[in-house]
Amino acid sequence: MIETLGKYSKTVKAGFVFIWPIFQRIRKVSLALQPLEISKYRIITKDNAEITTSLTLNYLVTDSYKYFYNNTDSVESMVQLIRGHLRDIIGRMELNEALGSTSQINAQLSDAIGDLTDIYGIRVVRVNVDELLPSPEIQKAMDKQLTADREKTAAIAKAEGEARNIELTTKAKNDALVATAKANAEAVKTQADADAYRIDKLQASLSKAGDGYFRNQSLDSFNHLADGQNNLVVVDKDDMTDLGKIPAAKKVWDQADSSNDE
């Protein structure tokens, strides 16, 4: 840009330019893309938490006249504009929401800036929130909360493990009891089947025996009774023959028992 007697006169491109010494002078403005880092500053969130943020951006000059003559410091004005919009965006968020929404904040900030910097002859090509850091006090509180949550999760996991162990142990004991009960029931059933078999054999054997056999057994029974101290026995005459069935039944029972054991 060429000034004549301290007043803007025209804009020329880079290269060989003829000016009148003393009366004219040249002011250079770079039109290249330029990076800029905005230093850290504090912002208060919706829930009154203090966070520190820093930004980086890329901008370029689109209108050298506006950039140089419409504002004494167009770059600083642009920075203040961006800071104000970022403060407004984060101020409408709670701390946890802001810390987890960096990409969303970048998009909202780009939309908010839009073409507002055109008044300074500048266009912001890219803006990025590099970091959002809570204050040390809040960070300590968050660390304590995180530790408490981890301890709570570990305690719950331990309790669940112990409960599962108790459940499995109880189930194993119950299964053992059920198995023992089934085994006992099977043993009782087997014994009952064996007894029934002996009784059937006894009844079959007794039904085949003749009356003479029972009379002989009755005589033997009386002989044994006579050998004892009390040799007086009173029996109905109709029941005398039945006495022989007692030793006969014992013999048959013993034979059935021995055959079942074999």
XYZ file of N, CA, C and O in Angstrom, residues 21-210:
760
model
N 10.206 9.820 -3.338
C 10.822 9.924 -2.006
C 10.299 11.142 -1.251
O 9.884 12.128 -1.853
N 10.302 11.034 0.034
C 9.855 12.079 0.960
C 8.331 12.225 0.920
O 7.664 12.262 1.947
N 7.723 12.276 -0.262
C 6.284 12.497 -0.373
C 5.467 11.199 -0.191
O 4.319 11.250 0.214
N 6.074 10.070 -0.550
C 5.357 8.799 -0.500
C 6.146 7.765 0.311
O 7.366 7.855 0.433
N 5.385 6.792 0.834
C 6.027 5.667 1.514
C 5.171 4.408 1.324
O 3.989 4.477 1.009
N 5.791 3.272 1.529
C 5.138 1.974 1.309
C 4.889 1.283 2.653
O 5.777 1.253 3.511
N 3.669 0.734 2.799
C 3.329 -0.117 3.954
C 3.046 -1.523 3.416
O 2.186 -1.706 2.569
N 3.785 -2.523 3.928
C 3.661 -3.901 3.448
C 2.703 -4.700 4.324
O 2.751 -4.608 5.547
N 1.858 -5.451 3.662
C 0.916 -6.333 4.351
C 1.035 -7.720 3.726
O 0.867 -7.870 2.507
N 1.312 -8.749 4.545
C 1.420 -10.123 4.043
C 0.029 -10.730 3.867
O -0.822 -10.648 4.758
N -0.186 -11.324 2.707
C -1.461 -11.975 2.410
C -1.381 -13.499 2.609
O -2.335 -14.202 2.291
N -0.272 -13.973 3.133
C -0.088 -15.418 3.342
C -0.859 -15.875 4.593
O -1.168 -15.078 5.497
N -1.140 -17.158 4.636
C -1.810 -17.752 5.797
C -0.871 -17.701 6.998
O 0.289 -18.101 6.914
N -1.398 -17.236 8.131
C -0.557 -17.056 9.306
C -1.154 -17.791 10.510
O -2.365 -17.720 10.736
N -0.302 -18.477 11.265
C -0.781 -19.137 12.487
C -0.737 -18.160 13.659
O 0.074 -17.231 13.687
N -1.609 -18.413 14.629
C -1.643 -17.570 15.814
C -2.067 -18.418 17.010
O -3.010 -19.196 16.929
N -1.360 -18.257 18.097
C -1.707 -18.957 19.331
C -2.259 -17.958 20.331
O -1.612 -16.954 20.640
N -3.439 -18.223 20.822
C -4.062 -17.347 21.817
C -3.716 -17.908 23.196
O -3.993 -19.069 23.499
N -3.087 -17.076 24.007
C -2.606 -17.524 25.309
C -3.759 -17.976 26.208
O -4.927 -17.650 25.972
N -3.414 -18.699 27.250
C -4.410 -19.251 28.154
C -5.172 -18.144 28.890
O -4.576 -17.140 29.285
N -6.446 -18.375 29.057
C -7.254 -17.459 29.856
C -8.389 -18.248 30.483
O -8.715 -19.354 30.066
N -9.003 -17.658 31.509
C -9.990 -18.380 32.320
C -11.405 -18.083 31.862
O -11.716 -16.967 31.467
N -12.242 -19.121 31.990
C -13.653 -19.013 31.635
C -14.461 -19.685 32.736
O -14.039 -20.710 33.286
N -15.620 -19.123 33.056
C -16.521 -19.691 34.058
C -17.642 -20.438 33.343
O -18.303 -19.890 32.459
N -17.863 -21.676 33.729
C -18.911 -22.485 33.105
C -20.277 -22.172 33.718
O -20.385 -21.373 34.665
N -21.295 -22.826 33.195
C -22.662 -22.605 33.665
C -22.824 -22.959 35.131
O -23.590 -22.305 35.865
N -22.116 -24.001 35.589
C -22.212 -24.415 36.987
C -21.121 -23.790 37.857
O -20.701 -24.355 38.867
N -20.627 -22.612 37.409
C -19.678 -21.797 38.188
C -18.349 -22.500 38.445
O -17.713 -22.304 39.483
N -17.924 -23.321 37.499
C -16.600 -23.947 37.587
C -15.637 -23.164 36.713
O -15.988 -22.704 35.624
N -14.433 -23.025 37.199
C -13.420 -22.248 36.475
C -12.529 -23.186 35.668
O -11.981 -24.153 36.191
N -12.407 -22.901 34.368
C -11.517 -23.691 33.523
C -10.598 -22.745 32.763
O -10.928 -21.584 32.513
N -9.444 -23.257 32.397
C -8.464 -22.503 31.626
C -8.396 -23.090 30.226
O -8.337 -24.310 30.061
N -8.408 -22.206 29.231
C -8.415 -22.674 27.849
C -7.354 -21.948 27.034
O -6.926 -20.837 27.379
N -6.924 -22.596 25.981
C -5.999 -21.974 25.019
C -6.424 -22.400 23.621
O -6.969 -23.496 23.429
N -6.158 -21.532 22.643
C -6.589 -21.774 21.277
C -5.441 -21.549 20.308
O -4.487 -20.810 20.600
N -5.564 -22.165 19.153
C -4.706 -21.853 18.010
C -5.609 -21.634 16.806
O -6.680 -22.253 16.707
N -5.174 -20.762 15.913
C -5.968 -20.497 14.719
C -5.052 -20.127 13.562
O -3.878 -19.810 13.741
N -5.634 -20.193 12.366
C -4.954 -19.767 11.147
C -5.830 -18.722 10.472
O -7.031 -18.934 10.304
N -5.224 -17.628 10.079
C -5.981 -16.554 9.448
C -5.155 -15.985 8.298
O -3.933 -16.209 8.190
N -5.835 -15.254 7.460
C -5.152 -14.543 6.375
C -5.843 -13.210 6.131
O -7.030 -13.052 6.442
N -5.101 -12.289 5.599
C -5.629 -10.956 5.306
C -6.293 -10.990 3.940
O -5.673 -11.376 2.944
N -7.550 -10.616 3.911
C -8.301 -10.600 2.650
C -8.427 -9.192 2.068
O -8.649 -9.041 0.870
N -8.340 -8.185 2.931
C -8.451 -6.799 2.478
C -7.399 -5.985 3.229
O -7.556 -5.696 4.414
N -6.351 -5.645 2.527
C -5.236 -4.954 3.187
C -5.632 -3.560 3.677
O -5.141 -3.101 4.716
N -6.521 -2.896 2.971
C -6.936 -1.557 3.394
C -7.668 -1.626 4.736
O -7.374 -0.891 5.675
N -8.691 -2.541 4.836
C -9.421 -2.687 6.092
C -8.484 -3.140 7.213
O -8.588 -2.673 8.344
N -7.605 -4.049 6.832
C -6.699 -4.597 7.843
C -5.819 -3.506 8.443
O -5.602 -3.473 9.651
N -5.364 -2.593 7.646
C -4.406 -1.608 8.133
C -5.057 -0.304 8.598
O -4.630 0.293 9.586
N -6.131 0.133 7.924
C -6.662 1.464 8.198
C -7.965 1.472 9.005
O -8.282 2.487 9.625
N -8.737 0.375 8.986
C -10.009 0.376 9.725
C -9.839 0.082 11.206
O -10.781 0.265 11.978
N -8.681 -0.390 11.599
C -8.466 -0.737 12.997
C -6.995 -0.563 13.317
O -6.125 -0.868 12.500
N -6.741 -0.051 14.496
C -5.335 0.143 14.877
C -4.606 -1.182 15.095
O -3.386 -1.251 14.925
N -5.321 -2.223 15.476
C -4.726 -3.557 15.659
C -5.799 -4.598 15.325
O -6.537 -5.054 16.205
N -5.872 -4.929 14.055
C -6.923 -5.845 13.604
C -6.747 -7.243 14.199
O -7.733 -7.926 14.503
N -5.521 -7.710 14.384
C -5.276 -9.038 14.931
C -5.772 -9.115 16.373
O -6.445 -10.075 16.771
N -5.473 -8.097 17.165
C -5.922 -8.091 18.553
C -7.444 -8.015 18.632
O -8.071 -8.679 19.476
N -8.047 -7.251 17.749
C -9.512 -7.173 17.716
C -10.112 -8.535 17.366
O -11.136 -8.951 17.929
N -9.480 -9.219 16.424
C -9.944 -10.558 16.057
C -9.834 -11.506 17.249
O -10.748 -12.287 17.529
N -8.733 -11.430 17.990
C -8.523 -12.295 19.153
C -9.585 -12.022 20.209
O -10.155 -12.947 20.795
N -9.870 -10.747 20.470
C -10.898 -10.404 21.457
C -12.275 -10.914 21.031
O -13.062 -11.380 21.865
N -12.550 -10.841 19.735
C -13.821 -11.330 19.212
C -13.936 -12.843 19.452
O -14.974 -13.346 19.919
N -12.883 -13.567 19.151
C -12.899 -15.021 19.324
C -13.014 -15.385 20.800
O -13.765 -16.292 21.182
N -12.282 -14.690 21.640
C -12.368 -14.957 23.088
C -13.778 -14.746 23.607
O -14.296 -15.533 24.400
N -14.409 -13.654 23.170
C -15.759 -13.361 23.636
C -16.747 -14.448 23.231
O -17.583 -14.868 24.043
N -16.671 -14.909 22.007
C -17.590 -15.955 21.547
C -17.313 -17.279 22.267
O -18.259 -18.006 22.619
N -16.034 -17.582 22.479
C -15.717 -18.823 23.185
C -16.207 -18.757 24.630
O -16.735 -19.748 25.161
N -16.066 -17.590 25.255
C -16.563 -17.434 26.625
C -18.076 -17.609 26.670
O -18.618 -18.202 27.617
N -18.770 -17.128 25.657
C -20.228 -17.273 25.614
C -20.630 -18.734 25.403
O -21.581 -19.227 26.036
N -19.917 -19.443 24.543
C -20.251 -20.848 24.254
C -20.026 -21.721 25.483
O -20.903 -22.493 25.892
N -18.854 -21.599 26.101
C -18.547 -22.425 27.272
C -19.384 -22.004 28.476
O -19.745 -22.831 29.317
N -19.712 -20.726 28.547
C -20.523 -20.242 29.664
C -21.918 -20.824 29.689
O -22.591 -20.779 30.726
N -22.380 -21.338 28.573
C -23.692 -21.977 28.519
C -23.615 -23.485 28.725
O -24.605 -24.183 28.599
N -22.426 -23.990 29.044
C -22.223 -25.421 29.285
C -21.811 -25.666 30.727
O -21.199 -24.803 31.355
N -22.152 -26.844 31.231
C -21.638 -27.263 32.518
C -20.246 -27.858 32.343
O -19.836 -28.192 31.233
N -19.536 -27.994 33.444
C -18.129 -28.399 33.381
C -17.939 -29.716 32.643
O -17.141 -29.811 31.703
N -18.653 -30.746 33.058
C -18.476 -32.060 32.432
C -18.818 -32.042 30.950
O -18.155 -32.692 30.143
N -19.851 -31.281 30.594
C -20.236 -31.174 29.193
C -19.153 -30.479 28.387
O -18.826 -30.900 27.275
N -18.587 -29.413 28.952
C -17.552 -28.665 28.237
C -16.293 -29.500 28.041
O -15.688 -29.502 26.960
N -15.887 -30.229 29.082
C -14.661 -31.023 28.993
C -14.778 -32.139 27.963
O -13.767 -32.554 27.384
N -15.984 -32.602 27.723
C -16.153 -33.694 26.768
C -16.676 -33.263 25.421
O -17.088 -34.114 24.626
N -16.679 -31.966 25.133
C -17.290 -31.484 23.882
C -16.362 -30.538 23.130
O -16.797 -29.518 22.600
N -15.070 -30.869 23.061
C -14.119 -29.986 22.384
C -14.463 -29.819 20.911
O -14.434 -28.705 20.377
N -14.780 -30.924 20.238
C -15.118 -30.842 18.810
C -16.368 -30.001 18.590
O -16.443 -29.196 17.645
N -17.356 -30.169 19.475
C -18.582 -29.387 19.365
C -18.298 -27.901 19.583
O -18.855 -27.043 18.888
N -17.431 -27.605 20.526
C -17.086 -26.205 20.798
C -16.371 -25.598 19.591
O -16.639 -24.444 19.204
N -15.461 -26.356 18.977
C -14.765 -25.853 17.785
C -15.754 -25.516 16.675
O -15.641 -24.473 16.017
N -16.737 -26.406 16.459
C -17.718 -26.167 15.396
C -18.574 -24.944 15.701
O -18.816 -24.100 14.815
N -19.029 -24.825 16.945
C -19.851 -23.662 17.314
C -19.050 -22.362 17.209
O -19.589 -21.327 16.791
N -17.800 -22.412 17.585
C -16.971 -21.207 17.519
C -16.749 -20.767 16.077
O -16.820 -19.567 15.759
N -16.509 -21.731 15.196
C -16.324 -21.394 13.776
C -17.587 -20.780 13.194
O -17.524 -19.792 12.435
N -18.746 -21.352 13.565
C -20.014 -20.797 13.070
C -20.272 -19.405 13.638
O -20.802 -18.526 12.947
N -19.914 -19.216 14.917
C -20.166 -17.926 15.558
C -19.309 -16.817 14.949
O -19.771 -15.680 14.763
N -18.069 -17.158 14.636
C -17.180 -16.137 14.064
C -17.650 -15.766 12.662
O -17.838 -14.593 12.324
N -17.861 -16.795 11.844
C -18.372 -16.587 10.493
C -17.603 -15.522 9.734
O -16.380 -15.581 9.580
N -18.351 -14.542 9.270
C -17.764 -13.436 8.495
C -17.581 -12.180 9.330
O -17.389 -11.090 8.773
N -17.655 -12.324 10.671
C -17.549 -11.141 11.522
C -16.183 -10.467 11.421
O -16.074 -9.250 11.626
N -15.169 -11.222 11.112
C -13.825 -10.635 11.036
C -13.574 -9.919 9.707
O -12.493 -9.347 9.511
N -14.551 -9.967 8.812
C -14.362 -9.256 7.540
C -14.181 -7.765 7.745
O -13.534 -7.081 6.927
N -14.762 -7.236 8.817
C -14.634 -5.801 9.087
C -13.188 -5.408 9.337
O -12.794 -4.248 9.161
N -12.380 -6.404 9.736
C -10.955 -6.158 9.964
C -10.119 -6.550 8.756
O -8.884 -6.476 8.807
N -10.777 -6.987 7.678
C -10.029 -7.425 6.496
C -9.353 -8.766 6.730
O -8.354 -9.072 6.068
N -9.898 -9.578 7.624
C -9.288 -10.859 7.993
C -10.317 -11.971 7.837
O -11.509 -11.783 8.108
N -9.852 -13.125 7.422
C -10.705 -14.320 7.397
C -10.018 -15.430 8.188
O -8.864 -15.768 7.919
N -10.747 -15.935 9.164
C -10.218 -17.022 9.984
C -10.482 -18.327 9.240
O -11.633 -18.714 9.011
N -9.413 -19.007 8.878
C -9.538 -20.245 8.120
C -9.812 -21.427 9.041
O -10.621 -22.302 8.729
N -9.166 -21.422 10.181
C -9.316 -22.555 11.104
C -9.087 -22.072 12.531
O -8.188 -21.272 12.791
N -9.931 -22.557 13.455
C -9.771 -22.251 14.869
C -9.952 -23.542 15.659
O -10.812 -24.364 15.335
N -9.117 -23.727 16.660
C -9.145 -24.977 17.405
C -8.874 -24.714 18.883
O -7.928 -23.998 19.240
N -9.726 -25.307 19.739
C -9.510 -25.254 21.175
C -8.516 -26.355 21.534
O -8.827 -27.543 21.424
N -7.335 -25.963 21.949
C -6.286 -26.951 22.224
C -6.513 -27.697 23.533
O -6.300 -28.903 23.614
N -6.927 -26.997 24.565
C -7.099 -27.657 25.858
C -8.126 -26.915 26.706
O -8.314 -25.703 26.572
N -8.784 -27.675 27.544
C -9.702 -27.147 28.544
C -9.304 -27.789 29.869
O -9.473 -28.991 30.051
N -8.776 -26.989 30.780
C -8.276 -27.516 32.046
C -9.050 -26.916 33.211
O -9.131 -25.690 33.340
N -9.630 -27.759 34.061
C -10.287 -27.231 35.264
C -9.255 -26.695 36.246
O -8.065 -27.015 36.156
N -9.703 -25.916 37.183
C -8.792 -25.352 38.183
C -8.207 -26.480 39.036
O -8.767 -27.582 39.113
N -7.061 -26.230 39.704
C -6.445 -27.284 40.531
C -7.385 -27.836 41.592
O -7.370 -29.040 41.867
N -8.198 -26.976 42.213
C -9.133 -27.446 43.243
C -10.158 -28.412 42.644
O -10.455 -29.468 43.211
N -10.692 -28.022 41.478
C -11.677 -28.893 40.824
C -11.015 -30.187 40.355
O -11.600 -31.262 40.443
N -9.767 -30.080 39.878
C -9.060 -31.266 39.430
C -8.852 -32.252 40.578
O -9.018 -33.464 40.414
N -8.515 -31.728 41.757
C -8.356 -32.591 42.933
C -9.676 -33.275 43.294
O -9.708 -34.465 43.607
N -10.753 -32.479 43.261
C -12.062 -33.057 43.569
C -12.446 -34.133 42.554
O -12.996 -35.182 42.907
N -12.137 -33.880 41.288
C -12.441 -34.868 40.251
C -11.608 -36.127 40.441
O -12.102 -37.249 40.230
N -10.342 -35.956 40.822
C -9.487 -37.119 41.073
C -10.032 -37.950 42.238
O -10.037 -39.191 42.187
N -10.485 -37.259 43.295
C -11.053 -37.976 44.436
C -12.322 -38.728 44.029
O -12.545 -39.870 44.438
N -13.154 -38.063 43.226
C -14.379 -38.700 42.765
C -14.066 -39.916 41.900
O -14.710 -40.964 42.015
N -13.053 -39.763 41.027
C -12.662 -40.873 40.171
C -12.140 -42.040 40.996
O -12.470 -43.204 40.738
N -11.325 -41.715 42.018
C -10.805 -42.769 42.891
C -11.936 -43.462 43.638
O -11.958 -44.691 43.767
N -12.883 -42.662 44.127
C -14.026 -43.234 44.847
C -14.851 -44.130 43.929
O -15.304 -45.213 44.333
N -15.051 -43.706 42.686
C -15.815 -44.520 41.740
C -15.098 -45.835 41.448
O -15.737 -46.896 41.350
N -13.761 -45.753 41.313
C -13.003 -46.985 41.059
C -13.067 -47.920 42.253
O -13.225 -49.137 42.090
N -12.939 -47.364 43.460
C -13.031 -48.201 44.657
C -14.420 -48.816 44.787
O -14.569 -49.977 45.191
N -15.438 -48.018 44.447
C -16.806 -48.529 44.502
C -16.993 -49.670 43.508
O -17.585 -50.704 43.826
N -16.465 -49.482 42.288
C -16.571 -50.533 41.277
C -15.846 -51.790 41.723
O -16.345 -52.913 41.550
N -14.651 -51.608 42.318
C -13.890 -52.766 42.793
C -14.631 -53.475 43.921
O -14.659 -54.718 43.975
N -15.225 -52.703 44.835
C -15.973 -53.311 45.947
C -17.182 -54.086 45.436
O -17.486 -55.185 45.907
N -17.874 -53.506 44.453
C -19.030 -54.195 43.878
C -18.598 -55.488 43.194
O -19.235 -56.535 43.338
N -17.485 -55.415 42.443
C -16.993 -56.610 41.763
C -16.595 -57.688 42.767
O -16.867 -58.883 42.566
N -15.954 -57.267 43.856
C -15.561 -58.227 44.882
C -16.789 -58.868 45.529
O -16.829 -60.091 45.746
N -17.779 -58.032 45.862
C -19.005 -58.555 46.475
C -19.721 -59.515 45.534
O -20.221 -60.571 45.952
N -19.778 -59.153 44.257
C -20.420 -60.036 43.290
C -19.664 -61.362 43.175
O -20.266 -62.426 43.037
N -18.312 -61.286 43.216
C -17.524 -62.505 43.163
C -17.767 -63.395 44.367
O -17.904 -64.624 44.230
N -17.812 -62.776 45.561
C -18.081 -63.558 46.765
C -19.478 -64.160 46.733
O -19.678 -65.321 47.130
N -20.447 -63.379 46.272
C -21.814 -63.899 46.170
C -21.884 -65.061 45.179
O -22.569 -66.065 45.424
N -21.164 -64.933 44.087
C -21.142 -66.013 43.099
C -20.480 -67.259 43.682
O -20.948 -68.385 43.441
N -19.405 -67.050 44.454
C -18.717 -68.171 45.086
C -19.648 -68.898 46.069
O -19.704 -70.131 46.106
N -20.375 -68.098 46.865
C -21.326 -68.690 47.813
C -22.420 -69.443 47.067
O -22.823 -70.552 47.463
N -22.878 -68.851 45.970
C -23.932 -69.497 45.180
C -23.451 -70.835 44.630
O -24.165 -71.846 44.701
N -22.221 -70.858 44.095
C -21.698 -72.104 43.535
C -21.452 -73.147 44.623
O -21.728 -74.339 44.433
N -20.937 -72.677 45.791
C -20.695 -73.606 46.890
C -22.000 -74.213 47.390
O -22.102 -75.419 47.639
N -23.009 -73.359 47.553
C -24.317 -73.841 48.006
C -24.917 -74.818 47.009
O -25.482 -75.854 47.384
N -24.774 -74.495 45.730
C -25.308 -75.390 44.699
C -24.598 -76.747 44.736
O -25.228 -77.797 44.594
N -23.253 -76.706 44.930
C -22.507 -77.963 44.994
C -22.956 -78.804 46.193
O -23.134 -80.027 46.077
N -23.152 -78.139 47.347
C -23.614 -78.867 48.527
C -25.011 -79.453 48.301
O -25.288 -80.598 48.668
N -25.888 -78.656 47.711
C -27.244 -79.146 47.442
C -27.223 -80.319 46.471
O -27.964 -81.304 46.637
N -26.369 -80.212 45.439
C -26.259 -81.312 44.487
C -25.760 -82.580 45.181
O -26.225 -83.692 44.882
N -24.783 -82.395 46.113
C -24.265 -83.551 46.843
C -25.352 -84.176 47.716
O -25.484 -85.401 47.793
N -26.148 -83.318 48.378
C -27.234 -83.832 49.206
C -28.265 -84.583 48.377
O -28.754 -85.645 48.775
N -28.587 -84.014 47.214
C -29.561 -84.666 46.339
C -29.027 -86.007 45.858
O -29.739 -87.017 45.832
N -27.725 -86.015 45.487
C -27.127 -87.267 45.022
C -27.117 -88.317 46.132
O -27.408 -89.498 45.903
N -26.786 -87.881 47.379
C -26.784 -88.808 48.516
C -28.184 -89.348 48.784
O -28.384 -90.545 49.040
N -29.177 -88.442 48.726
C -30.558 -88.871 48.952
C -31.005 -89.868 47.891
O -31.673 -90.872 48.188
N -30.623 -89.613 46.635
C -30.988 -90.533 45.566
C -30.312 -91.891 45.780
O -30.929 -92.944 45.564
N -29.026 -91.857 46.196
C -28.318 -93.110 46.444
C -28.973 -93.889 47.582
O -29.147 -95.115 47.505
N -29.341 -93.166 48.671
C -30.012 -93.832 49.790
C -31.360 -94.421 49.369
O -31.726 -95.540 49.761
N -32.088 -93.646 48.592
C -33.386 -94.142 48.120
C -33.212 -95.373 47.244
O -33.986 -96.343 47.335
N -32.167 -95.369 46.402
C -31.915 -96.521 45.552
C -31.532 -97.738 46.386
O -31.951 -98.873 46.094
N -30.738 -97.485 47.461
C -30.352 -98.592 48.342
C -31.570 -99.171 49.056
O -31.722 -100.396 49.179
N -32.445 -98.285 49.547
C -33.664 -98.753 50.221
C -34.526 -99.554 49.255
O -35.085 -100.611 49.600
N -34.636 -99.049 48.023
C -35.436 -99.753 47.023
C -34.836 -101.124 46.723
O -35.563 -102.130 46.607
N -33.518 -101.177 46.619
C -32.858 -102.456 46.353
C -33.087 -103.441 47.504
O -33.364 -104.631 47.293
N -32.975 -102.935 48.753
C -33.199 -103.786 49.916
C -34.643 -104.275 49.958
O -34.922 -105.435 50.270
N -35.563 -103.354 49.619
C -36.981 -103.737 49.610
C -37.245 -104.798 48.547
O -38.012 -105.760 48.767
N -36.616 -104.627 47.362
C -36.769 -105.630 46.312
C -36.223 -106.987 46.764
O -36.812 -108.055 46.481
N -35.072 -106.956 47.486
C -34.490 -108.207 47.972
C -35.407 -108.877 49.003
O -35.613 -110.108 48.982
N -35.947 -108.079 49.920
C -36.861 -108.639 50.922
C -38.111 -109.217 50.262
O -38.627 -110.276 50.672
N -38.622 -108.481 49.272
C -39.805 -108.986 48.572
C -39.495 -110.304 47.871
O -40.321 -111.234 47.832
N -38.287 -110.370 47.316
C -37.888 -111.609 46.640
C -37.819 -112.767 47.638
O -38.278 -113.883 47.355
N -37.258 -112.523 48.831
C -37.170 -113.570 49.863
C -38.568 -114.025 50.300
O -38.823 -115.222 50.498
N -39.451 -113.056 50.483
C -40.816 -113.394 50.903
C -41.505 -114.238 49.848
O -42.206 -115.223 50.150
N -41.314 -113.853 48.556
C -41.917 -114.639 47.469
C -41.367 -116.051 47.456
O -42.106 -117.043 47.276
N -40.051 -116.172 47.653
C -39.450 -117.505 47.685
C -39.971 -118.320 48.871
O -40.222 -119.527 48.765
N -40.133 -117.620 50.024
C -40.627 -118.295 51.216
C -42.042 -118.813 50.998
O -42.367 -119.967 51.307
N -42.873 -117.949 50.445
C -44.253 -118.353 50.209
C -44.329 -119.489 49.197
O -45.130 -120.435 49.341
N -43.483 -119.417 48.177
C -43.490 -120.484 47.166
C -43.035 -121.808 47.768
O -43.598 -122.879 47.486
N -41.998 -121.743 48.625
C -41.485 -122.973 49.230
C -42.488 -123.576 50.203
O -42.695 -124.802 50.255
N -43.102 -122.740 51.034
C -44.084 -123.225 52.000
C -45.301 -123.825 51.321
O -45.902 -124.784 51.820
N -45.680 -123.227 50.178
C -46.858 -123.745 49.482
C -46.600 -125.124 48.892
O -47.540 -125.907 48.683
N -45.323 -125.462 48.627
C -44.989 -126.767 48.054
C -44.791 -127.847 49.121
O -44.754 -129.026 48.809
N -44.558 -127.428 50.388
C -44.294 -128.397 51.455
C -45.582 -129.152 51.824
O -46.670 -128.571 51.877
N -45.460 -130.482 52.160
C -46.620 -131.294 52.529
C -46.920 -131.200 54.020
O -46.137 -130.682 54.809
